[in-house]
Amino acid sequence: MKRYGLIGYPLSHSFSKHYFEEKFARENLSECRYENFPLQSLEELSRLVKDTPDLQGFNVTIPYKEKVLAHLDYIDDNASEIGAVNTVKIDRHRGKPFLKGYNTDSFGFYTSLLPFLNKNITDAIILGTGGAAKAVASVLKKLGISCLFVSRHPMRSDQISYTDLCGPVLYHAQLIVNTTPVGMVPDTDACPDIPYEFITVKHLLYDLIYNPAETKFLARGKQWGARVVNGLSMLSLQAEKAWEIWNDDCV
Ligand code: NAP
């Protein structure tokens, strides 16, 4: 038996278990299982790894993507630069576990964004400042796109508040990425508090949320003529990358 899983808390709305169960059935991977491991505290992680000797690796979700770094034996350069890990691979040497951390959100975001980019997109606004926002910013930085974060509590020089978002800021930033959970099921009537009237046909709105497929943020952007992308493609790309990491003996 090869076991994989997801740690986070709570895990009620998680997509990963459903995704991997379908994948295992489709690809006849009958020896594989994917389980949710809701952990109330990361202090429970070492016991989980010890008590589950067939656990090959796991995904990490809210609220542990950043905090988990302190519990790992190795962090790859990309995840270390981002400061967030969403995939952990477990190597065992004579029974002793060695935990290696990676970030596949950045791969998922990069690969799904690429077809929509054009040379006019030089500046981006990132709504939110959590783990996903960090992965998004790292990708945009590598693409040479300047980023400004929008936060409810701006604390750094590259962060502004929602009330600071005005016409000139939106005029320059033609890419707006929502990395907040605002608008996600069950609160589908909610949307980030931005001045949608400044959105134009030149804008690209990317929502990391995948449930619902069209959030109010995307629907309102579309009303002003923007191109829109949801988080579904990123989701499957990051999951497949995690699968690759867990099963690549060279990683
Ligand atoms: P996180 O670490 O909790 O960060 C979310 C950020 O959103 C917070 O730092 C906060 O920033 C902002 N925020 C939270 N609640 C808010 C509210 N009520 N109003 C306005 N802003 C709020 O979560 P995450 O791991 O970055 O994930 C964020 C979202 O991305 C989730 O919906 C997750 O499902 C989605 N996601 C999707 C994929 C995919 O593959 N499609 C991958 C990763 C994440 P401030 O405190 O600075 O305002």
CSV table of C-alpha atoms and ligand atoms in Angstrom, one decimal:
chain,number,residue,atom,x,y,z
A,1,MET,CA,0.0,0.0,0.0
A,2,LYS,CA,1.2,3.5,-0.9
A,3,ARG,CA,-0.5,6.2,1.1
A,4,TYR,CA,-0.7,10.0,0.4
A,5,GLY,CA,-2.7,12.7,2.0
A,6,LEU,CA,-3.5,16.2,3.0
A,7,ILE,CA,-2.8,18.1,6.2
A,8,GLY,CA,-4.6,21.2,7.2
A,9,TYR,CA,-7.5,22.3,9.4
A,10,PRO,CA,-10.4,22.1,8.8
A,11,LEU,CA,-10.5,20.0,5.7
A,12,SER,CA,-14.2,19.9,4.9
A,13,HIS,CA,-13.9,21.7,1.5
A,14,SER,CA,-10.8,20.0,0.3
A,15,PHE,CA,-10.6,19.1,-3.4
A,16,SER,CA,-7.4,17.0,-3.2
A,17,LYS,CA,-8.9,13.7,-1.9
A,18,HIS,CA,-11.5,13.7,-4.6
A,19,TYR,CA,-8.9,14.5,-7.3
A,20,PHE,CA,-6.5,11.8,-6.3
A,21,GLU,CA,-9.2,9.1,-5.7
A,22,GLU,CA,-10.4,9.7,-9.3
A,23,LYS,CA,-6.9,9.6,-10.6
A,24,PHE,CA,-6.1,6.3,-8.8
A,25,ALA,CA,-9.3,4.8,-10.2
A,26,ARG,CA,-8.7,6.1,-13.7
A,27,GLU,CA,-5.1,4.9,-13.8
A,28,ASN,CA,-5.7,1.6,-12.0
A,29,LEU,CA,-3.4,2.6,-9.1
A,30,SER,CA,-5.2,0.2,-6.8
A,31,GLU,CA,-2.3,0.1,-4.3
A,32,CYS,CA,-2.6,3.9,-3.7
A,33,ARG,CA,-4.8,5.7,-1.1
A,34,TYR,CA,-5.3,9.4,-0.4
A,35,GLU,CA,-6.6,10.5,3.0
A,36,ASN,CA,-7.4,13.7,4.8
A,37,PHE,CA,-5.4,14.2,8.0
A,38,PRO,CA,-7.1,17.1,9.8
A,39,LEU,CA,-4.5,18.3,12.4
A,40,GLN,CA,-5.5,20.8,15.0
A,41,SER,CA,-1.8,21.6,15.6
A,42,LEU,CA,1.4,20.9,13.7
A,43,GLU,CA,2.7,19.4,16.8
A,44,GLU,CA,0.7,16.3,15.7
A,45,LEU,CA,2.7,16.0,12.5
A,46,SER,CA,5.6,13.9,13.7
A,47,ARG,CA,3.3,11.4,15.4
A,48,LEU,CA,1.2,11.1,12.1
A,49,VAL,CA,4.4,10.4,10.1
A,50,LYS,CA,5.7,7.9,12.6
A,51,ASP,CA,2.3,6.1,13.0
A,52,THR,CA,1.7,5.9,9.2
A,53,PRO,CA,4.8,4.1,7.8
A,54,ASP,CA,3.3,3.7,4.4
A,55,LEU,CA,2.8,7.5,4.0
A,56,GLN,CA,4.8,8.6,1.0
A,57,GLY,CA,4.0,12.3,1.1
A,58,PHE,CA,1.3,14.8,1.7
A,59,ASN,CA,-0.2,18.1,0.5
A,60,VAL,CA,-0.4,21.0,2.9
A,61,THR,CA,-3.2,23.5,3.0
A,62,ILE,CA,-4.6,26.4,5.1
A,63,PRO,CA,-3.4,27.2,7.8
A,64,TYR,CA,-0.1,25.3,7.6
A,65,LYS,CA,1.6,26.2,4.3
A,66,GLU,CA,4.0,28.7,6.0
A,67,LYS,CA,4.2,27.2,9.5
A,68,VAL,CA,5.1,23.7,8.2
A,69,LEU,CA,8.6,24.9,7.0
A,70,ALA,CA,9.8,24.7,10.7
A,71,HIS,CA,8.9,21.0,10.7
A,72,LEU,CA,10.9,19.9,7.6
A,73,ASP,CA,14.3,18.4,7.2
A,74,TYR,CA,14.9,19.9,3.7
A,75,ILE,CA,13.2,22.7,1.7
A,76,ASP,CA,13.8,23.1,-2.0
A,77,ASP,CA,15.0,26.5,-3.3
A,78,ASN,CA,11.7,27.5,-4.9
A,79,ALA,CA,9.7,26.8,-1.8
A,80,SER,CA,12.3,28.5,0.4
A,81,GLU,CA,12.2,31.6,-1.7
A,82,ILE,CA,8.4,31.7,-1.6
A,83,GLY,CA,8.3,30.9,2.1
A,84,ALA,CA,5.4,28.4,1.7
A,85,VAL,CA,5.2,24.7,1.1
A,86,ASN,CA,2.2,22.8,-0.2
A,87,THR,CA,3.8,19.4,-1.0
A,88,VAL,CA,5.9,17.3,1.3
A,89,LYS,CA,7.7,14.1,0.3
A,90,ILE,CA,8.8,11.6,2.9
A,91,ASP,CA,12.0,9.6,2.5
A,92,ARG,CA,12.6,6.9,5.0
A,93,HIS,CA,16.2,5.8,5.9
A,94,ARG,CA,16.2,2.7,8.1
A,95,GLY,CA,12.7,3.7,9.2
A,96,LYS,CA,13.7,7.3,10.1
A,97,PRO,CA,11.6,9.8,8.2
A,98,PHE,CA,13.2,12.7,6.3
A,99,LEU,CA,10.7,15.3,5.3
A,100,LYS,CA,11.3,17.4,2.1
A,101,GLY,CA,9.2,20.4,1.2
A,102,TYR,CA,8.2,21.8,-2.2
A,103,ASN,CA,5.8,24.4,-3.6
A,104,THR,CA,3.8,23.3,-6.6
A,105,ASP,CA,1.3,26.2,-6.4
A,106,SER,CA,3.9,28.3,-8.2
A,107,PHE,CA,4.2,25.7,-11.1
A,108,GLY,CA,0.4,25.5,-11.3
A,109,PHE,CA,-0.1,29.3,-11.4
A,110,TYR,CA,2.8,29.8,-13.9
A,111,THR,CA,1.7,27.1,-16.4
A,112,SER,CA,-2.0,28.2,-16.2
A,113,LEU,CA,-1.3,31.9,-16.6
A,114,LEU,CA,1.2,31.7,-19.5
A,115,PRO,CA,-1.4,31.3,-22.3
A,116,PHE,CA,-3.1,34.5,-21.2
A,117,LEU,CA,-0.1,36.8,-20.9
A,118,ASN,CA,0.7,39.6,-23.3
A,119,LYS,CA,3.3,42.3,-23.5
A,120,ASN,CA,0.9,45.0,-22.1
A,121,ILE,CA,0.8,43.2,-18.7
A,122,THR,CA,3.8,44.8,-16.9
A,123,ASP,CA,2.1,45.4,-13.5
A,124,ALA,CA,-0.1,43.2,-11.3
A,125,ILE,CA,-2.3,43.6,-8.2
A,126,ILE,CA,-2.4,40.7,-5.9
A,127,LEU,CA,-5.4,40.6,-3.5
A,128,GLY,CA,-4.3,39.0,-0.2
A,129,THR,CA,-1.0,38.3,1.4
A,130,GLY,CA,-1.1,34.6,2.4
A,131,GLY,CA,0.8,31.5,1.2
A,132,ALA,CA,-0.8,31.5,-2.2
A,133,ALA,CA,-0.1,35.2,-2.7
A,134,LYS,CA,3.6,34.5,-2.0
A,135,ALA,CA,3.7,31.8,-4.7
A,136,VAL,CA,1.9,34.1,-7.2
A,137,ALA,CA,4.3,37.0,-6.5
A,138,SER,CA,7.3,34.8,-6.9
A,139,VAL,CA,6.1,33.7,-10.4
A,140,LEU,CA,5.2,37.2,-11.5
A,141,LYS,CA,8.6,38.5,-10.3
A,142,LYS,CA,10.3,35.8,-12.5
A,143,LEU,CA,8.2,37.0,-15.4
A,144,GLY,CA,9.3,40.6,-14.8
A,145,ILE,CA,5.8,41.7,-13.8
A,146,SER,CA,5.8,44.2,-10.8
A,147,CYS,CA,3.5,43.3,-8.0
A,148,LEU,CA,1.5,45.4,-5.5
A,149,PHE,CA,-0.3,43.5,-2.7
A,150,VAL,CA,-3.7,44.6,-1.4
A,151,SER,CA,-4.3,43.8,2.2
A,152,ARG,CA,-6.9,44.5,4.9
A,153,HIS,CA,-3.9,45.4,7.1
A,154,PRO,CA,-1.1,46.7,4.9
A,155,MET,CA,2.2,46.5,6.7
A,156,ARG,CA,4.9,46.8,4.0
A,157,SER,CA,5.8,49.3,1.3
A,158,ASP,CA,4.6,46.9,-1.4
A,159,GLN,CA,1.2,46.6,0.2
A,160,ILE,CA,-1.8,48.9,0.0
A,161,SER,CA,-5.3,48.8,1.5
A,162,TYR,CA,-8.5,48.2,-0.4
A,163,THR,CA,-9.5,51.9,0.0
A,164,ASP,CA,-6.2,52.9,-1.7
A,165,LEU,CA,-7.2,51.1,-4.9
A,166,CYS,CA,-8.1,53.8,-7.3
A,167,GLY,CA,-8.4,54.4,-11.1
A,168,PRO,CA,-4.7,55.2,-11.8
A,169,VAL,CA,-3.5,52.0,-9.9
A,170,LEU,CA,-5.9,49.8,-11.9
A,171,TYR,CA,-5.0,51.6,-15.1
A,172,HIS,CA,-1.4,50.5,-14.7
A,173,ALA,CA,-2.0,47.0,-13.3
A,174,GLN,CA,-3.8,45.1,-16.1
A,175,LEU,CA,-3.5,41.8,-14.2
A,176,ILE,CA,-5.5,41.3,-10.9
A,177,VAL,CA,-5.1,38.1,-9.0
A,178,ASN,CA,-7.5,37.2,-6.2
A,179,THR,CA,-5.6,35.0,-3.7
A,180,THR,CA,-8.2,35.6,-0.9
A,181,PRO,CA,-10.9,33.1,-0.1
A,182,VAL,CA,-13.6,35.8,-0.6
A,183,GLY,CA,-16.3,34.5,-3.0
A,184,MET,CA,-15.6,30.8,-2.3
A,185,VAL,CA,-18.4,28.4,-1.6
A,186,PRO,CA,-20.6,28.9,0.5
A,187,ASP,CA,-20.1,32.7,0.4
A,188,THR,CA,-20.6,32.9,-3.4
A,189,ASP,CA,-22.3,36.3,-3.2
A,190,ALA,CA,-19.2,37.9,-1.8
A,191,CYS,CA,-16.4,39.5,-3.9
A,192,PRO,CA,-13.2,41.4,-3.1
A,193,ASP,CA,-14.0,45.1,-2.4
A,194,ILE,CA,-12.3,46.7,-5.4
A,195,PRO,CA,-13.6,49.5,-7.7
A,196,TYR,CA,-14.8,47.2,-10.6
A,197,GLU,CA,-15.8,50.3,-12.7
A,198,PHE,CA,-12.1,50.9,-13.5
A,199,ILE,CA,-11.8,47.4,-15.1
A,200,THR,CA,-11.5,47.4,-18.9
A,201,VAL,CA,-11.1,45.1,-21.9
A,202,LYS,CA,-7.4,45.3,-21.3
A,203,HIS,CA,-7.6,43.6,-17.9
A,204,LEU,CA,-7.0,40.0,-17.0
A,205,LEU,CA,-8.7,38.8,-13.8
A,206,TYR,CA,-7.3,35.6,-12.3
A,207,ASP,CA,-9.2,34.0,-9.4
A,208,LEU,CA,-7.4,31.2,-7.5
A,209,ILE,CA,-10.8,30.0,-6.3
A,210,TYR,CA,-12.1,27.1,-8.3
A,211,ASN,CA,-15.4,26.5,-6.5
A,212,PRO,CA,-17.6,28.1,-7.8
A,213,ALA,CA,-16.1,28.0,-11.3
A,214,GLU,CA,-17.2,31.6,-11.9
A,215,THR,CA,-16.9,33.7,-8.8
A,216,LYS,CA,-18.6,37.1,-8.4
A,217,PHE,CA,-15.1,38.7,-8.8
A,218,LEU,CA,-14.8,37.1,-12.3
A,219,ALA,CA,-18.4,37.8,-13.2
A,220,ARG,CA,-18.1,41.5,-12.4
A,221,GLY,CA,-14.8,41.7,-14.3
A,222,LYS,CA,-16.5,40.1,-17.3
A,223,GLN,CA,-19.2,42.7,-17.2
A,224,TRP,CA,-16.6,45.4,-17.8
A,225,GLY,CA,-15.0,43.4,-20.7
A,226,ALA,CA,-12.1,41.8,-18.9
A,227,ARG,CA,-10.7,38.3,-19.7
A,228,VAL,CA,-11.0,36.0,-16.8
A,229,VAL,CA,-9.4,32.8,-15.6
A,230,ASN,CA,-10.4,30.6,-12.6
A,231,GLY,CA,-8.3,28.4,-10.4
A,232,LEU,CA,-9.3,25.0,-11.8
A,233,SER,CA,-6.4,24.5,-14.2
A,234,MET,CA,-3.9,25.6,-11.5
A,235,LEU,CA,-5.4,23.1,-9.2
A,236,SER,CA,-4.9,20.1,-11.3
A,237,LEU,CA,-1.5,21.3,-12.5
A,238,GLN,CA,-0.2,21.7,-8.9
A,239,ALA,CA,-1.7,18.3,-7.9
A,240,GLU,CA,0.0,16.5,-10.9
A,241,LYS,CA,3.3,18.2,-10.0
A,242,ALA,CA,3.0,16.9,-6.4
A,243,TRP,CA,2.3,13.4,-7.8
A,244,GLU,CA,5.5,13.7,-9.9
A,245,ILE,CA,7.5,14.8,-6.9
A,246,TRP,CA,6.3,11.9,-4.7
A,247,ASN,CA,7.1,9.4,-7.4
A,248,ASP,CA,10.4,10.7,-8.8
A,249,ASP,CA,13.2,8.8,-7.1
A,250,CYS,CA,15.6,11.6,-8.1
A,251,VAL,CA,13.8,14.3,-6.2
B,1,NAP,P1,-4.2,32.1,3.4
B,1,NAP,O1,-2.7,31.9,3.7
B,1,NAP,O2,-5.2,32.0,4.5
B,1,NAP,O3,-4.2,33.6,2.8
B,1,NAP,C1,-5.4,34.2,2.3
B,1,NAP,C2,-5.2,35.8,2.4
B,1,NAP,O4,-6.4,36.3,2.0
B,1,NAP,C3,-4.9,36.3,3.8
B,1,NAP,O5,-3.6,36.4,4.0
B,1,NAP,C4,-5.7,37.6,3.8
B,1,NAP,O6,-4.8,38.7,3.5
B,1,NAP,C5,-6.7,37.5,2.7
B,1,NAP,N1,-8.0,37.3,3.3
B,1,NAP,C6,-8.5,36.3,4.1
B,1,NAP,N2,-9.7,36.5,4.5
B,1,NAP,C7,-10.2,37.6,3.9
B,1,NAP,C8,-11.4,38.3,3.9
B,1,NAP,N3,-12.4,37.9,4.6
B,1,NAP,N4,-11.4,39.5,3.2
B,1,NAP,C9,-10.3,39.9,2.5
B,1,NAP,N5,-9.2,39.3,2.5
B,1,NAP,C10,-9.1,38.1,3.2
B,1,NAP,O7,-4.7,31.2,2.2
B,1,NAP,P2,-3.9,30.7,0.9
B,1,NAP,O8,-3.3,29.4,1.2
B,1,NAP,O9,-3.0,31.8,0.5
B,1,NAP,O10,-5.2,30.4,-0.1
B,1,NAP,C11,-5.9,31.5,-0.5
B,1,NAP,C12,-7.0,31.1,-1.5
B,1,NAP,O11,-6.4,30.6,-2.7
B,1,NAP,C13,-8.0,30.0,-1.0
B,1,NAP,O12,-9.2,30.3,-1.5
B,1,NAP,C14,-7.4,28.7,-1.7
B,1,NAP,O13,-8.4,27.8,-1.9
B,1,NAP,C15,-6.9,29.3,-3.0
B,1,NAP,N6,-5.9,28.5,-3.6
B,1,NAP,C16,-6.1,27.9,-4.8
B,1,NAP,C17,-5.1,27.1,-5.4
B,1,NAP,C18,-5.4,26.5,-6.7
B,1,NAP,O14,-4.7,25.6,-7.1
B,1,NAP,N7,-6.4,27.0,-7.5
B,1,NAP,C19,-3.9,26.9,-4.8
B,1,NAP,C20,-3.7,27.5,-3.5
B,1,NAP,C21,-4.7,28.3,-3.0
B,1,NAP,P3,-4.8,40.1,4.3
B,1,NAP,O15,-4.9,39.6,5.8
B,1,NAP,O16,-3.5,40.7,4.0
B,1,NAP,O17,-5.9,40.9,3.9
